[in-house]
Short mmCIF file of C-alpha atoms in Angstrom, two decimals:
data_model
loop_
_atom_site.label_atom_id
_atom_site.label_comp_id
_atom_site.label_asym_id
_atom_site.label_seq_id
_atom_site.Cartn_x
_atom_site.Cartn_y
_atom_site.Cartn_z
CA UNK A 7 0.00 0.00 0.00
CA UNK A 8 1.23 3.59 -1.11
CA UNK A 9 0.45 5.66 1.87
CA UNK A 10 2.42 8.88 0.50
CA UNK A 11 0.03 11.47 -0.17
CA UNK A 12 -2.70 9.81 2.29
CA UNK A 13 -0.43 10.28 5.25
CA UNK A 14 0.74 14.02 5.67
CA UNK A 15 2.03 16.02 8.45
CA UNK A 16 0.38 19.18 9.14
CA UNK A 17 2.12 21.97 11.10
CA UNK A 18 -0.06 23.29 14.06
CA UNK A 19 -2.06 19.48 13.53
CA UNK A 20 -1.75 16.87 15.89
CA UNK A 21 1.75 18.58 16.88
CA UNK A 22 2.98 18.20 13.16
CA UNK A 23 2.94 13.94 13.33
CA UNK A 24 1.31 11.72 10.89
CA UNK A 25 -2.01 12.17 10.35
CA UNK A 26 -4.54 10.77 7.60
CA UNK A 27 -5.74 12.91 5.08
CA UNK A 28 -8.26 14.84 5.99
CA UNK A 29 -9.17 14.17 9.14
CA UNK A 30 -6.91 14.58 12.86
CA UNK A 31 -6.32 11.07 12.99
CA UNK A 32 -2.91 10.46 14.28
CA UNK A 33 -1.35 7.49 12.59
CA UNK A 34 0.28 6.26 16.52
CA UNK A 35 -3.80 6.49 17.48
CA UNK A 36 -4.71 3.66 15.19
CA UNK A 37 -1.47 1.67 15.80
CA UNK A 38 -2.39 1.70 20.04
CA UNK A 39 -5.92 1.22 18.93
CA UNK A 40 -5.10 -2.05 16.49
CA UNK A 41 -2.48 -3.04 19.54
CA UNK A 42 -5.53 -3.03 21.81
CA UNK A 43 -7.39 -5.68 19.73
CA UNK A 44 -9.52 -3.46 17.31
CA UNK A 45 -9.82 -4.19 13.68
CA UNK A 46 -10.52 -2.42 10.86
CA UNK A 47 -13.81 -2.22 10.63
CA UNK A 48 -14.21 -1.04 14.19
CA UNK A 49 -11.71 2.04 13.79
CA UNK A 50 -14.05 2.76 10.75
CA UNK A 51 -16.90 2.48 13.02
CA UNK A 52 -15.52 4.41 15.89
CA UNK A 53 -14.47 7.26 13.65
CA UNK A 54 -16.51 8.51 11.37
CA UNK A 55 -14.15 10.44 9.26
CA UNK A 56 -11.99 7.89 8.84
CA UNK A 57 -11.61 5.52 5.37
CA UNK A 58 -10.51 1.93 4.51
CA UNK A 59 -7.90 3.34 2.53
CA UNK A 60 -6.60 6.03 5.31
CA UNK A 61 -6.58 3.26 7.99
CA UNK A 62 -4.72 1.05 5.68
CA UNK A 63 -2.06 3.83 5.16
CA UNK A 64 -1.44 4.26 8.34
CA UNK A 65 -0.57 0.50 8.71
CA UNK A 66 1.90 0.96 6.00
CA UNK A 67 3.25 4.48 6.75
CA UNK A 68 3.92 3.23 10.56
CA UNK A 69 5.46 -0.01 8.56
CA UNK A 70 8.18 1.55 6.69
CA UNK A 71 9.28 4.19 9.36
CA UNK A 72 9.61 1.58 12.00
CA UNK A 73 6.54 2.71 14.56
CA UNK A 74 5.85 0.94 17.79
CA UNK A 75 3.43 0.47 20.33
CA UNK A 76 4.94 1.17 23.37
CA UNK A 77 2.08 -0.13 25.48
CA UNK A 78 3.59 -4.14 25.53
CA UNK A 79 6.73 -2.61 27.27
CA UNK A 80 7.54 -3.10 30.21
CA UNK A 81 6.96 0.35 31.99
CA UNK A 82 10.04 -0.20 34.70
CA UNK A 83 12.57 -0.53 32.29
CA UNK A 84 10.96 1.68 29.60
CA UNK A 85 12.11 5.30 29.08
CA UNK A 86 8.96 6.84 27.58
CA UNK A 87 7.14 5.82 31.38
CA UNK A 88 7.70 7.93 34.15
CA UNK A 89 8.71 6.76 37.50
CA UNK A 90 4.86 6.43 38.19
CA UNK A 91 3.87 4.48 34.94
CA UNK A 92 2.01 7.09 32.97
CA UNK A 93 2.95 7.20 29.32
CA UNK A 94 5.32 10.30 28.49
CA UNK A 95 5.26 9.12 24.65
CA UNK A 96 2.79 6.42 22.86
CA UNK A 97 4.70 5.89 19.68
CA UNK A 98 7.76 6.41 17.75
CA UNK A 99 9.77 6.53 14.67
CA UNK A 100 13.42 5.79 14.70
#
């Protein structure tokens, strides 16, 4: 899948990361979301302005840049967690 041209970054957007096209879907929103057990169909159920061919975009654009969940990490040893466990960062791109 080509996502170049569906993905875009948007100054002043969703703090300038990845978003899909025309909406202020974050591309790391749909990776925790997929991480958390949802398919496709329910991201394009649970938001509206989202399309097959954005979500599928995403997959690839968070593909070839390397993009993680960080939620399977373990938060001790993790250096996106603060000392109490909350989440500094959910995603990133080498």
């Amino acid at each position: 899948m080509d996502w170049q041209g569906i993905i875009v970054e948007v100054p002043g957007t969703c703090g300038g990361r990845p978003i899909v096209k025309g909406t202020r879907i974050p591309v790391w929103l749909l990776l925790e979301q997929q991480a958390s057990g949802a398919t496709e169909d329910d991201l394009l159920r649970n938001y509206p302005t989202l399309y097959r061919e954005g979500v599928r975009a995403a997959f690839a654009y968070a593909e070839a840049h390397g993009m993680v969940a960080y939620e399977d990490w373990d938060t001790e040893f993790c250096p996106y967690h603060g000392p109490d466990g909350a989440r500094k960062t959910r995603l990133s791109a080498p």
